[in-house]
C-alpha atoms as a printed R data frame, in Angstrom:
    type eleno elety resid chain resno       x       y      z
1   ATOM     1    CA   MET     A     1 -29.743   2.286 -1.120
2   ATOM     2    CA   ASN     A     2 -28.419   0.024 -4.015
3   ATOM     3    CA   SER     A     3 -27.214   3.598 -5.738
4   ATOM     4    CA   LEU     A     4 -25.493   4.793 -2.622
5   ATOM     5    CA   TYR     A     5 -23.783   1.470 -2.137
6   ATOM     6    CA   ARG     A     6 -22.691   1.377 -5.751
7   ATOM     7    CA   PHE     A     7 -21.416   4.847 -5.379
8   ATOM     8    CA   TRP     A     8 -19.568   4.059 -2.090
9   ATOM     9    CA   SER     A     9 -17.927   1.188 -3.576
10  ATOM    10    CA   TYR     A    10 -16.313   3.042 -6.704
11  ATOM    11    CA   TYR     A    11 -15.777   6.397 -5.131
12  ATOM    12    CA   LEU     A    12 -13.830   5.422 -1.945
13  ATOM    13    CA   ARG     A    13 -11.357   3.480 -4.088
14  ATOM    14    CA   ASP     A    14 -10.015   6.694 -5.604
15  ATOM    15    CA   ASN     A    15 -11.310   9.250 -2.969
16  ATOM    16    CA   PHE     A    16 -11.121   7.419  0.338
17  ATOM    17    CA   ASN     A    17 -12.641   9.140  3.213
18  ATOM    18    CA   GLU     A    18 -12.802   7.616  6.650
19  ATOM    19    CA   ASP     A    19 -16.147   8.747  7.593
20  ATOM    20    CA   MET     A    20 -17.904   7.947  4.564
21  ATOM    21    CA   TYR     A    21 -16.038   4.303  4.750
22  ATOM    22    CA   LYS     A    22 -17.528   4.081  8.330
23  ATOM    23    CA   HIS     A    23 -21.101   4.928  7.310
24  ATOM    24    CA   PHE     A    24 -20.678   2.397  4.176
25  ATOM    25    CA   LYS     A    25 -19.453  -0.365  6.408
26  ATOM    26    CA   ASN     A    26 -22.284   0.182  9.185
27  ATOM    27    CA   PHE     A    27 -24.993   0.482  6.814
28  ATOM    28    CA   ALA     A    28 -23.805  -2.484  4.780
29  ATOM    29    CA   VAL     A    29 -23.458  -4.862  7.963
30  ATOM    30    CA   ASP     A    30 -26.791  -3.560  9.356
31  ATOM    31    CA   ASP     A    31 -28.581  -4.293  6.078
32  ATOM    32    CA   ALA     A    32 -27.008  -7.842  5.922
33  ATOM    33    CA   ALA     A    33 -28.189  -8.625  9.490
34  ATOM    34    CA   ALA     A    34 -31.523  -7.790  8.061
35  ATOM    35    CA   ASN     A    35 -31.100 -10.355  5.041
36  ATOM    36    CA   TYR     A    36 -30.498  -7.624  2.454
37  ATOM    37    CA   ARG     A    37 -26.854  -8.392  0.876
38  ATOM    38    CA   TYR     A    38 -26.347  -5.915 -1.806
39  ATOM    39    CA   GLY     A    39 -24.547  -3.722  0.458
40  ATOM    40    CA   LEU     A    40 -22.383  -6.003  1.607
41  ATOM    41    CA   GLU     A    41 -21.412  -7.410 -1.535
42  ATOM    42    CA   CYS     A    42 -20.551  -3.726 -2.897
43  ATOM    43    CA   LEU     A    43 -18.486  -3.296  0.563
44  ATOM    44    CA   PHE     A    44 -16.682  -6.838 -0.347
45  ATOM    45    CA   ARG     A    45 -15.887  -5.448 -3.942
46  ATOM    46    CA   PHE     A    46 -14.461  -2.515 -2.428
47  ATOM    47    CA   TYR     A    47 -12.100  -4.014 -0.336
48  ATOM    48    CA   SER     A    48 -11.266  -6.408 -2.836
49  ATOM    49    CA   TYR     A    49 -10.459  -3.801 -5.615
50  ATOM    50    CA   GLY     A    50  -9.985  -0.660 -3.320
51  ATOM    51    CA   LEU     A    51  -7.244  -1.892 -1.195
52  ATOM    52    CA   GLU     A    52  -5.310  -3.075 -4.552
53  ATOM    53    CA   LYS     A    53  -5.268   0.619 -5.466
54  ATOM    54    CA   ASN     A    54  -4.822   1.921 -2.235
55  ATOM    55    CA   PHE     A    55  -3.700  -0.544  0.772
56  ATOM    56    CA   GLN     A    56  -4.534   1.041  4.346
57  ATOM    57    CA   ARG     A    57  -3.915  -1.562  7.097
58  ATOM    58    CA   ASN     A    58  -6.766  -0.602  9.264
59  ATOM    59    CA   VAL     A    59  -9.320  -1.223  6.246
60  ATOM    60    CA   TYR     A    60  -7.763  -4.730  5.469
61  ATOM    61    CA   GLU     A    61  -8.321  -5.666  9.000
62  ATOM    62    CA   ASP     A    62 -11.850  -4.804  8.760
63  ATOM    63    CA   PHE     A    63 -11.960  -6.843  5.785
64  ATOM    64    CA   GLU     A    64 -10.366  -9.854  7.096
65  ATOM    65    CA   GLN     A    65 -12.683  -9.477 10.413
66  ATOM    66    CA   LEU     A    66 -15.829  -9.305  8.234
67  ATOM    67    CA   THR     A    67 -14.877 -12.206  5.824
68  ATOM    68    CA   LEU     A    68 -14.279 -14.473  8.797
69  ATOM    69    CA   GLU     A    69 -17.245 -13.067 10.298
70  ATOM    70    CA   PHE     A    70 -19.935 -14.138  7.478
71  ATOM    71    CA   TYR     A    71 -17.831 -17.126  6.605
72  ATOM    72    CA   HIS     A    72 -18.683 -18.446  9.985
73  ATOM    73    CA   LYS     A    73 -22.401 -17.773  8.959
74  ATOM    74    CA   GLY     A    74 -22.046 -19.871  6.115
75  ATOM    75    CA   ASP     A    75 -21.598 -16.906  3.699
76  ATOM    76    CA   LEU     A    76 -18.609 -17.593  1.136
77  ATOM    77    CA   TYR     A    77 -18.931 -14.333 -0.756
78  ATOM    78    CA   GLY     A    78 -16.382 -12.192  1.304
79  ATOM    79    CA   LEU     A    79 -13.926 -15.096  1.008
80  ATOM    80    CA   GLU     A    80 -14.016 -15.521 -2.305
81  ATOM    81    CA   LYS     A    81 -13.420 -11.531 -2.681
82  ATOM    82    CA   TYR     A    82 -10.415 -12.171 -0.226
83  ATOM    83    CA   TRP     A    83  -9.278 -15.016 -2.003
84  ATOM    84    CA   ALA     A    84  -9.393 -12.684 -5.579
85  ATOM    85    CA   PHE     A    85  -7.779  -9.709 -3.796
86  ATOM    86    CA   HIS     A    86  -4.313 -12.055 -2.988
87  ATOM    87    CA   HIS     A    87  -4.764 -13.830 -5.991
88  ATOM    88    CA   PHE     A    88  -4.783 -10.843 -8.595
89  ATOM    89    CA   ARG     A    89  -2.620  -8.667 -6.226
90  ATOM    90    CA   LYS     A    90   0.719  -7.573 -8.066
91  ATOM    91    CA   GLN     A    91   3.534  -9.821 -7.406
92  ATOM    92    CA   ASP     A    92   5.841  -7.053 -6.821
93  ATOM    93    CA   SER     A    93   3.797  -5.347 -3.933
94  ATOM    94    CA   SER     A    94   4.971  -5.929 -0.656
95  ATOM    95    CA   PRO     A    95   3.849  -8.987  1.368
96  ATOM    96    CA   ILE     A    96   0.508  -8.795  3.624
97  ATOM    97    CA   ASN     A    97   0.376 -11.047  6.459
98  ATOM    98    CA   LYS     A    98  -3.083 -13.053  6.455
99  ATOM    99    CA   HIS     A    99  -5.236 -13.741  9.468
100 ATOM   100    CA   ALA     A   100  -4.019 -17.285 10.313
101 ATOM   101    CA   GLU     A   101  -7.533 -18.949  9.883
102 ATOM   102    CA   LEU     A   102  -8.090 -17.181  6.535
103 ATOM   103    CA   GLU     A   103  -4.550 -18.277  5.342
104 ATOM   104    CA   ARG     A   104  -5.593 -21.815  6.336
105 ATOM   105    CA   LEU     A   105  -8.539 -21.698  4.137
106 ATOM   106    CA   LEU     A   106  -6.888 -20.469  1.277
107 ATOM   107    CA   ARG     A   107  -4.061 -23.006  1.416
108 ATOM   108    CA   GLU     A   108  -6.362 -25.902  2.074
109 ATOM   109    CA   GLU     A   109  -9.849 -25.738  0.823
110 ATOM   110    CA   PHE     A   110 -10.064 -22.900 -1.368
111 ATOM   111    CA   ARG     A   111  -6.988 -22.627 -3.495
112 ATOM   112    CA   THR     A   112  -8.746 -21.556 -6.749
113 ATOM   113    CA   ILE     A   113 -11.995 -20.222 -8.020
114 ATOM   114    CA   GLU     A   114 -13.380 -23.584 -8.940
115 ATOM   115    CA   ASP     A   115 -13.085 -24.602 -5.435
116 ATOM   116    CA   PHE     A   116 -15.893 -21.753 -4.439
117 ATOM   117    CA   LYS     A   117 -17.619 -23.013 -7.244
118 ATOM   118    CA   ALA     A   118 -17.699 -26.672 -6.224
119 ATOM   119    CA   ARG     A   119 -18.712 -25.755 -2.674
120 ATOM   120    CA   ARG     A   120 -21.802 -23.711 -3.987
121 ATOM   121    CA   ALA     A   121 -22.751 -26.670 -6.085
122 ATOM   122    CA   ALA     A   122 -22.496 -29.027 -3.144
123 ATOM   123    CA   ASP     A   123 -24.545 -26.577 -0.959
124 ATOM   124    CA   LYS     A   124 -27.001 -26.478 -3.726
125 ATOM   125    CA   GLU     A   125 -27.531 -30.230 -3.782
126 ATOM   126    CA   THR     A   126 -27.689 -30.359  0.009
127 ATOM   127    CA   GLY     A   127 -30.079 -27.426  0.180
128 ATOM   128    CA   GLY     A   128 -27.702 -25.448  1.864
129 ATOM   129    CA   SER     A   129 -26.441 -21.876  0.907
130 ATOM   130    CA   GLY     A   130 -23.090 -22.106  2.225
131 ATOM   131    CA   SER     A   131 -24.549 -23.539  5.177
132 ATOM   132    CA   LYS     A   132 -22.960 -23.681  8.855
133 ATOM   133    CA   SER     A   133 -23.031 -27.707  8.282
134 ATOM   134    CA   ALA     A   134 -20.660 -27.069  5.233
135 ATOM   135    CA   VAL     A   135 -18.930 -24.729  7.404
136 ATOM   136    CA   ALA     A   136 -18.513 -27.379 10.084
137 ATOM   137    CA   ALA     A   137 -17.941 -30.506  7.700
138 ATOM   138    CA   SER     A   138 -15.018 -28.290  6.172
139 ATOM   139    CA   HIS     A   139 -13.683 -27.405  9.872
140 ATOM   140    CA   SER     A   140 -13.750 -31.046 10.892
141 ATOM   141    CA   LYS     A   141 -12.118 -32.054  7.455
142 ATOM   142    CA   ALA     A   142  -9.042 -29.632  8.276
143 ATOM   143    CA   VAL     A   143  -8.897 -31.067 11.949
144 ATOM   144    CA   ALA     A   144  -8.847 -34.457 10.606
145 ATOM   145    CA   LYS     A   145  -5.461 -33.547  8.444
């Protein structure tokens, strides 16, 4: 499966095929539910780099939905790829409206790549791995502002 995930991640950037993309997404999400993350990481890399090459609104909306879903489970990988997509996107590209919660996270908590590193280090110290407690703490911090 690793080879297939890697293939999809690269191939679909230049040769988008809706059916192939749906299979990729479904298999990656199913594998992630079984604690096998490689497919999901390939999917997030596809979103970050593929949307930069060929922006498609429906694929971007999937990116946002999965980013939020996994962030709420305590997983920062998708959010980091979402940050990178917006950070490295060409400045002359047409603006993209961000999901309100994702926009808030990038504006208030994850402004730089260093913010992701700091969160991972804090999670490592507390024994979490982007744990729900860290998500809850960041949410309560935002509410307190």
